[in-house]
Coordinates of C-alpha atoms and ligand atoms in Angstrom, one line a residue:
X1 CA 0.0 0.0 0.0
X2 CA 1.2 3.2 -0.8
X3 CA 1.1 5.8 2.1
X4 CA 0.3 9.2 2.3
X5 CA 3.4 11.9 3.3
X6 CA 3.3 15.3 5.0
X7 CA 3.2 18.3 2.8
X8 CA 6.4 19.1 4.9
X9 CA 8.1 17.7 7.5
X10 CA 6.2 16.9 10.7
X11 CA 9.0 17.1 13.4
X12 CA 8.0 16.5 17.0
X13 CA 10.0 19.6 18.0
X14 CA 11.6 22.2 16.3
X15 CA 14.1 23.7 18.2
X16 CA 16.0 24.6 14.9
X17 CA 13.2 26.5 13.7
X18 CA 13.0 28.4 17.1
X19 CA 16.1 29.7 17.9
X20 CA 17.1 31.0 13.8
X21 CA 14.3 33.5 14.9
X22 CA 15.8 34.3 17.9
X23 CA 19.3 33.9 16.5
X24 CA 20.3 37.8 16.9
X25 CA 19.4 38.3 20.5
X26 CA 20.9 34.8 21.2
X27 CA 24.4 35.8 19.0
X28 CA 24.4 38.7 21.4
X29 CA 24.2 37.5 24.7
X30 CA 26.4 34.7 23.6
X31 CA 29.0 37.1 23.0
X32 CA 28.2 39.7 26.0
X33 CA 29.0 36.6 28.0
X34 CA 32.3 35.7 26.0
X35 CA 33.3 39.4 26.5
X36 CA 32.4 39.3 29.9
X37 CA 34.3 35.8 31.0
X38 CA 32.0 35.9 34.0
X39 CA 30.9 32.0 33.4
X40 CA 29.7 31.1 36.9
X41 CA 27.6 33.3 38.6
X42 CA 27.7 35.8 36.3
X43 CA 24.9 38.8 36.3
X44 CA 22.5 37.2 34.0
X45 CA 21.8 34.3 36.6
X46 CA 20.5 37.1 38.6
X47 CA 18.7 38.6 36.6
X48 CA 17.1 35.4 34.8
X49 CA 15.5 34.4 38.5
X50 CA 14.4 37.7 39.1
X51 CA 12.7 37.6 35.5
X52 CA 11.7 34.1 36.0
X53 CA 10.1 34.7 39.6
X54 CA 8.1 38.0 38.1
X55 CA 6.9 35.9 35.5
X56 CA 5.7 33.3 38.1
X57 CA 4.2 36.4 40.3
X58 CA 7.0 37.3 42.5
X59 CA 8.2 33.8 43.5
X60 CA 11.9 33.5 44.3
X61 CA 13.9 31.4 41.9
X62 CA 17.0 29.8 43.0
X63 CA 18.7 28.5 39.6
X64 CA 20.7 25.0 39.7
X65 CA 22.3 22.6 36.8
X66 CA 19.2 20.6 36.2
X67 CA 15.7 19.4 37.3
X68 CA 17.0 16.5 38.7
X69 CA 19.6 18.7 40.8
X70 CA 16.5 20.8 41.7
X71 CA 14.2 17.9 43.1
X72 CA 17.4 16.4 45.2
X73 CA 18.0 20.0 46.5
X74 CA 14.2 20.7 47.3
X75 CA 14.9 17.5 49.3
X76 CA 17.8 18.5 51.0
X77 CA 16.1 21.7 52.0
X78 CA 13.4 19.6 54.0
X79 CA 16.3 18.3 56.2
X80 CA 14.5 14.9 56.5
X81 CA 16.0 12.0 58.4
X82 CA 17.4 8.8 57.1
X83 CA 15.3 6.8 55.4
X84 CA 12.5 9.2 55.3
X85 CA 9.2 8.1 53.1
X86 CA 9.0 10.4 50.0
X87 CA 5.5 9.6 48.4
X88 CA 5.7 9.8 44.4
X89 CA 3.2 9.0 41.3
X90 CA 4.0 5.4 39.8
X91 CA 3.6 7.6 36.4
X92 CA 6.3 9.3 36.0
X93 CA 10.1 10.4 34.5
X94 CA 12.5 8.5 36.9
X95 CA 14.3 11.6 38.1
X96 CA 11.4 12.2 40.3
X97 CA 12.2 9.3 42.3
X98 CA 16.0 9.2 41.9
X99 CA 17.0 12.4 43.6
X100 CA 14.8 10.4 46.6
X101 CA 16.9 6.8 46.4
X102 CA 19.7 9.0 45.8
X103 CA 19.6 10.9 49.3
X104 CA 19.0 7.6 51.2
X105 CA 15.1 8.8 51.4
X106 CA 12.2 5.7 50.1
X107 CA 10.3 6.6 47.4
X108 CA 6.8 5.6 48.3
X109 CA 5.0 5.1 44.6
X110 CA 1.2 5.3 44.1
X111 CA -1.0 5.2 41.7
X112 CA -2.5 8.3 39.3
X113 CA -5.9 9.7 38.0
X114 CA -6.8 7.6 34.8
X115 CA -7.8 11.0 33.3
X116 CA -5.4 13.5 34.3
X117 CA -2.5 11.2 34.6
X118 CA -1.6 12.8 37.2
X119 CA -1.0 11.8 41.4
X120 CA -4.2 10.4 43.2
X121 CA -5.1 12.5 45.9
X122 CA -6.7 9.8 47.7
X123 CA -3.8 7.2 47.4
X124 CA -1.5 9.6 49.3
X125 CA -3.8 9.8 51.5
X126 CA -3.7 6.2 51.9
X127 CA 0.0 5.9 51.8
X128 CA 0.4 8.3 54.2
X129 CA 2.5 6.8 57.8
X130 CA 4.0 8.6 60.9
X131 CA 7.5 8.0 58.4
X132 CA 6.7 10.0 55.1
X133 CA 8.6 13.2 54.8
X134 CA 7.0 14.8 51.6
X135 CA 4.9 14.0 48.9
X136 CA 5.9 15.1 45.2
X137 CA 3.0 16.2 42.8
X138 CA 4.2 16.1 38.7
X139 CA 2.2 18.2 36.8
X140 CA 2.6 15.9 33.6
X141 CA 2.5 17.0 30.5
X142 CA 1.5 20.5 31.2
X143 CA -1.5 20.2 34.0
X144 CA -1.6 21.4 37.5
X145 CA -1.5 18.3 39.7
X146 CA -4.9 18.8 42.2
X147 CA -2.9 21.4 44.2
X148 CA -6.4 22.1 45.9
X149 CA -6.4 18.5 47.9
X150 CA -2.8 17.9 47.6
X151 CA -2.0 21.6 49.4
X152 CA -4.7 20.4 52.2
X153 CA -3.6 16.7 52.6
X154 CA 0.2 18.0 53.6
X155 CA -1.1 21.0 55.5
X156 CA -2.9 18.2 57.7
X157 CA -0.6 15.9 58.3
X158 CA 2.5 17.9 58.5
X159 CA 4.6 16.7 55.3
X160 CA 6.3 19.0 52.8
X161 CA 4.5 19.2 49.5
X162 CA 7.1 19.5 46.5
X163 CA 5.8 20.4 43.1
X164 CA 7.8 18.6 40.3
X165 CA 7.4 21.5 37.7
X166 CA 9.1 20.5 34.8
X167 CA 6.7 20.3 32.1
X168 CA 4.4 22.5 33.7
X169 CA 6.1 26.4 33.7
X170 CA 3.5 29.2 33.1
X171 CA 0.4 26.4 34.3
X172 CA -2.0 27.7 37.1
X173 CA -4.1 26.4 39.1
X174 CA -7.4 28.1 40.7
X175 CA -8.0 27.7 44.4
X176 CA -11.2 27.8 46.0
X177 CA -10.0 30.4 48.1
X178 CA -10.2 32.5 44.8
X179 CA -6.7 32.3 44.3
X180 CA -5.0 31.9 41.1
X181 CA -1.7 29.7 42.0
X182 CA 1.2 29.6 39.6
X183 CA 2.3 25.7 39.2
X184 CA 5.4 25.6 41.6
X185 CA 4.9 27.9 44.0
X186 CA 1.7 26.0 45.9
X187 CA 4.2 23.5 47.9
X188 CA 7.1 23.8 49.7
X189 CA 9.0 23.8 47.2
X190 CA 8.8 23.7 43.4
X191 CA 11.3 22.3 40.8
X192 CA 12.0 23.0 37.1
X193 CA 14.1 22.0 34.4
X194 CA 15.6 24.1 31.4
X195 CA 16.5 20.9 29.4
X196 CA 16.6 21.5 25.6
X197 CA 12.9 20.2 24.9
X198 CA 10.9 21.2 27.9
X199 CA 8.7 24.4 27.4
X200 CA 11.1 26.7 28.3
X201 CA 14.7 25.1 27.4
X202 CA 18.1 26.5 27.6
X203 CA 20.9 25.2 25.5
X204 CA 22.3 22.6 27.9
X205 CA 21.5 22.0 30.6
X206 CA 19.6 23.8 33.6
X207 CA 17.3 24.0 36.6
X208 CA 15.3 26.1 38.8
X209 CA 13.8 25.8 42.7
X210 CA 11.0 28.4 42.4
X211 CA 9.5 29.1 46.5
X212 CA 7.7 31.8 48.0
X213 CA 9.0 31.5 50.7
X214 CA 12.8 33.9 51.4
X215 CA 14.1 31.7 54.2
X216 CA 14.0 28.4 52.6
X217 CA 15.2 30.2 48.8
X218 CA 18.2 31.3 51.1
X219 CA 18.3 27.6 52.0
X220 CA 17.8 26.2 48.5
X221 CA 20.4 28.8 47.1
X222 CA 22.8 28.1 50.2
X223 CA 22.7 23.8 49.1
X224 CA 22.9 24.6 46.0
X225 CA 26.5 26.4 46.3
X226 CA 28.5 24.2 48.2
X227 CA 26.3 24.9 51.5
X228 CA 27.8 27.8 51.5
X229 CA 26.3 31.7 51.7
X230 CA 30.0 33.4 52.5
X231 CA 32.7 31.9 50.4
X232 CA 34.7 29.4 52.2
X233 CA 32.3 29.1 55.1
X234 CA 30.3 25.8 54.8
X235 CA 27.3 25.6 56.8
X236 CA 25.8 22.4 55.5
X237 CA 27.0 19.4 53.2
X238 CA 25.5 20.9 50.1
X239 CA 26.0 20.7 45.5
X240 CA 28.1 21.8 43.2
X241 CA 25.1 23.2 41.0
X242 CA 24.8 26.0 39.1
X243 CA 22.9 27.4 36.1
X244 CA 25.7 28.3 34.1
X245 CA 26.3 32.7 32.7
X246 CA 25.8 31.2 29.2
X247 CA 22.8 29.4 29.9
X248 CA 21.1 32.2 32.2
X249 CA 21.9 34.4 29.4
X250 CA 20.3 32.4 27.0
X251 CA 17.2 31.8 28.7
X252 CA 16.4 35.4 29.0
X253 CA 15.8 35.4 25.3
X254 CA 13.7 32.4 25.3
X255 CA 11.9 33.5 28.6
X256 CA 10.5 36.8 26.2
X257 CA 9.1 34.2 24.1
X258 CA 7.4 31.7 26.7
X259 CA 3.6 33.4 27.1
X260 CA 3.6 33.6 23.2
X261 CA 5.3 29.9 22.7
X262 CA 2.5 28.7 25.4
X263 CA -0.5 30.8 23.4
X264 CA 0.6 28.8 20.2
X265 CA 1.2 25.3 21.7
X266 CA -3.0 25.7 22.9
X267 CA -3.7 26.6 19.9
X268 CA -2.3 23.1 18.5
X269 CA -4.3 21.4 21.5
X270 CA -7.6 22.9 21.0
X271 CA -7.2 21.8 17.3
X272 CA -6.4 18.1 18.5
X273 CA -8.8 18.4 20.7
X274 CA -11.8 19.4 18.4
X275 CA -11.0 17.8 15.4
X276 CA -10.0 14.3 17.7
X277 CA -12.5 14.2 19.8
X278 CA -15.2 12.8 17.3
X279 CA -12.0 9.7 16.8
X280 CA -13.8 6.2 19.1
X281 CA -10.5 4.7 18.9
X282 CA -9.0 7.5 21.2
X283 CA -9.7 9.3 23.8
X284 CA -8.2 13.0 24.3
X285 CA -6.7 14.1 27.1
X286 CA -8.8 15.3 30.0
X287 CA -8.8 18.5 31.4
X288 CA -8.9 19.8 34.6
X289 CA -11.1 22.6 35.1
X290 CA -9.4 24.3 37.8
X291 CA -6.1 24.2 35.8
X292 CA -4.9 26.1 32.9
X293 CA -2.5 23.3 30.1
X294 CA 0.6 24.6 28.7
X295 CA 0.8 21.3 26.7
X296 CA 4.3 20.0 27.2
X297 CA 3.0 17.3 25.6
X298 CA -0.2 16.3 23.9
X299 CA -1.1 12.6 25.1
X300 CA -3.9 10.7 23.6
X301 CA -5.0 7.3 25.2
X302 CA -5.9 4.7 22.7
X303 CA -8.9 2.7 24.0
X304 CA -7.8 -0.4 22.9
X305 CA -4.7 -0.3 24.2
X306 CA -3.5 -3.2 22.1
X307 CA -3.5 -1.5 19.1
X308 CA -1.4 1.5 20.9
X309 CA 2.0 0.1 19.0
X310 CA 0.3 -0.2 15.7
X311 CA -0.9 2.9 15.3
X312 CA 2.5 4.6 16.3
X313 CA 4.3 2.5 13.6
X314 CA 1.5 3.6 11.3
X315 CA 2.0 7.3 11.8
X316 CA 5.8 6.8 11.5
X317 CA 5.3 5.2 8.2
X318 CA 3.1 8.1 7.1
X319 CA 5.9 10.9 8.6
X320 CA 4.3 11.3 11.8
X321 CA 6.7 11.2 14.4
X322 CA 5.1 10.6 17.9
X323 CA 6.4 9.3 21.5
X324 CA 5.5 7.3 24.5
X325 CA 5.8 8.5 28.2
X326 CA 6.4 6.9 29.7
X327 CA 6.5 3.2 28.7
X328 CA 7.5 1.4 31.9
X329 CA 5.8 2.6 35.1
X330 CA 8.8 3.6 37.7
X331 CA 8.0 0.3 39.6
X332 CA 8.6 -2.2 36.6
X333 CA 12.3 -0.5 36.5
X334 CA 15.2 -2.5 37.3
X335 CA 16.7 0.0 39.2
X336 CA 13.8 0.0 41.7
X337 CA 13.3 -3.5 42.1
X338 CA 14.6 -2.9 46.0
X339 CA 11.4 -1.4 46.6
X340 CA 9.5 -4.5 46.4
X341 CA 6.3 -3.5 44.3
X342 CA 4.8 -6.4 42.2
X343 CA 3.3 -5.8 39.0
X344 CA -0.6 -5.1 39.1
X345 CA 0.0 -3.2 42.2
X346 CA -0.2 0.2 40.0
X347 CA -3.1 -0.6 37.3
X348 CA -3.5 2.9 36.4
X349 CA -0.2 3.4 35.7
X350 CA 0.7 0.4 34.3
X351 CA -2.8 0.8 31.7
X352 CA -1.4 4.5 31.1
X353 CA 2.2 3.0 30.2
X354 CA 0.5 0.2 27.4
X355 CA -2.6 3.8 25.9
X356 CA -0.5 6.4 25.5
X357 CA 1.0 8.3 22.6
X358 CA 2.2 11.9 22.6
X359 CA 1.3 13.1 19.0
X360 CA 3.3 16.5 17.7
X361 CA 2.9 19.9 19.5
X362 CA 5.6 22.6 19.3
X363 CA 4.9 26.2 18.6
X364 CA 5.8 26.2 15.3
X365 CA 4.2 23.3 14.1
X366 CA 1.3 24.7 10.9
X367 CA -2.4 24.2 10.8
X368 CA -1.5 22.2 7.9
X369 CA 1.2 19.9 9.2
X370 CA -1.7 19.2 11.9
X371 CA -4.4 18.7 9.7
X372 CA -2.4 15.6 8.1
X373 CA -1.9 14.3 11.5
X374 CA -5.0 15.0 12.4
X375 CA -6.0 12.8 9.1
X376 CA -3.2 10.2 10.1
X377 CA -4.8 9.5 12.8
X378 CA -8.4 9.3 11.7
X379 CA -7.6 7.1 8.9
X380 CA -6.5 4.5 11.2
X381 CA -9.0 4.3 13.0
X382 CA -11.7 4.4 9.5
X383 CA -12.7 7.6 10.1
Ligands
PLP1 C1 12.7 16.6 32.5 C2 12.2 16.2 33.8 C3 13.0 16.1 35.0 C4 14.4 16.2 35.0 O1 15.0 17.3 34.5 P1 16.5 17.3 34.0 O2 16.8 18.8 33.8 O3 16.6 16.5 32.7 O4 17.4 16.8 35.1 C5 12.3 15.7 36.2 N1 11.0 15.5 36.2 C6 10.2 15.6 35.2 C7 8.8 15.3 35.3 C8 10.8 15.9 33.9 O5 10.0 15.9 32.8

């Protein structure tokens, strides 16, 4: 059979595309840099966080090398003993468990929403024991985590709430207290990555611990230094972890661009979204009224989920690239077999892990590349 092709090529990101437009302003402060020599701690690090944290209403943003540095810092800052319970979604990335194994803490997995995908609310409830030191919420893929219950679960029973942010910068999340929350700046403490394909990506790698709170940013930025606030005076046992001049630099050119790159990428979703939603082989995903979806990714669940690997060798064939996040659940890892969990223990996730595929959605990508997905798609399924 002969298949269809795209009238140009459908990429799943286009970071190539993206940065030629912002290629003078990101010449320049690669070369203010360069002329500088100020490579660590340099002023732009400064002045990124400060940009950052307006752009998140006025939190404080402590800049580090990475997200995963950022999550094993946010758990440093908590100061949590030995073998501390930290209670995480069985749907996940890894690094959201291995900062905890890392630091000597137990991850504590449970299950998710089969909507949202994201943490159940009521399964860290049940996980909760007189042990557990913090609960991480992910806001995958671009939706607030129920901040609402979450926020009111660890103000009850005393644990840290730590927002895993990275795929979820510029989200927000209405409270019933009429509040409009920024994702990762609800909990504790909230971490973000500036890896290359994440909604707001450096050049490199980078990080951020966003907190409204001074005390523990002077904490966070303290760890993240060497444990150090005066050089050569080490208070605590803390990182080598910095977001590097160049990078800093960088992202304040990309920052300029987020609310418009965000705008575009739910403009892609809402034309998924309409034009998918008539598609009985799929369903779309689900939205959380209270939350806004800054589409990190755009995840479809196929209803019969045996049919999830066909239809992703399919589009490939038609020059439709797509991905699956995550493909294991955290628990089926070798890495975390210590843990104990059995499979089955996890249905959600494991379900989520066999349904999923994340179809294109950059800023950049055209109504037209879309409609052939869009097409793809359909025609798979006889529509
Ligand atoms: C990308 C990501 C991380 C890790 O960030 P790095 O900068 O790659 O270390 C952690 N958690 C989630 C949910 C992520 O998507």
């Amino acid at each position: 059979m002969i298949l269809p092709a795209p009238p140009s090529p459908v990429l799943l990101l286009d970071l190539v595309a993206e940065h030629a437009a912002l290629q003078p302003a990101l010449n320049a402060a690669m070369q203010e840099v360069l002329d500088s020599a100020a490579f660590i701690q340099g002023p732009a690090v400064g002045q990124f966080a400060a940009e950052l944290g307006e752009y998140l209403g006025g939190a404080h943003v402590v800049p580090c090398a990475n997200g995963t540095d950022a999550l094993t810092l946010a758990l440093m800052s908590l100061e949590l003993p030995a073998g501390a319970e930290v209670i995480v979604p069985a749907f996940t990335y890894v690094a959201t468990l291995e900062a905890a194994a890392l630091l000597g803490l137990r991850p504590v997995l449970v299950d998710v929403l089969p909507d949202t995908f994201n943490i159940d609310p009521a399964a860290v409830e049940a996980a909760l024991t007189p042990r557990t030191g913090a609960v991480v919420a992910v806001h995958l893929f671009g939706q607030c985590a129920d901040l609402e219950t979450l926020g009111a679960i660890s103000a009850r029973h005393g644990v840290a709430l730590i927002e895993d942010n990275a795929q979820a910068l510029g989200a927000t999340f209405q409270l019933k207290n009429g509040e409009t929350a920024e994702a990762g700046t609800v909990g504790a403490v909230g971490t973000t990555s500036f890896f290359p394909s994440k909604n707001l990506g450096c050049l490199g790698d980078g990080g951020a611990l966003l907190t409204c709170d001074p005390a523990r940013a002077a904490l966070l930025r303290q760890l993240a230094n060497h444990g150090q606030s005066q050089k050569y005076h080490h208070q605590r046992i803390g990182l080598n972890s910095r977001l590097d001049t160049l990078q800093a630099a960088l992202l304040r050119v990309k920052l300029r661009q987020l609310p418009a790159n965000t705008a575009a990428r739910q403009a892609v979703a809402a034309r998924y979204d309409a034009a998918l939603a008539g598609v009985a082989g799929i369903a779309i995903p689900a939205r959380d009224s209270r939350s806004t979806h800054v589409f990190h990714q755009y995840t479809i669940q196929v209803r019969d989920a045996g049919r999830r690997d066909e239809l992703q060798h399919y589009l490939k064939r038609c020059g439709v690239p797509t991905m699956i996040y995550y493909p294991l659940p955290v628990h089926a890892q070798p890495a975390y077999a210590y843990l104990g969990y059995q499979a089955g223990q996890f249905p959600v996730a494991e379900h989520l892990c066999g349904a999923v595929l994340s179809l294109p959605i950059h800023p950049l990508l055209t109504v037209e590349q879309q409609e052939y997905v869009i097409g793809r798609v359909g025609a798979f399924f006889g529509n």
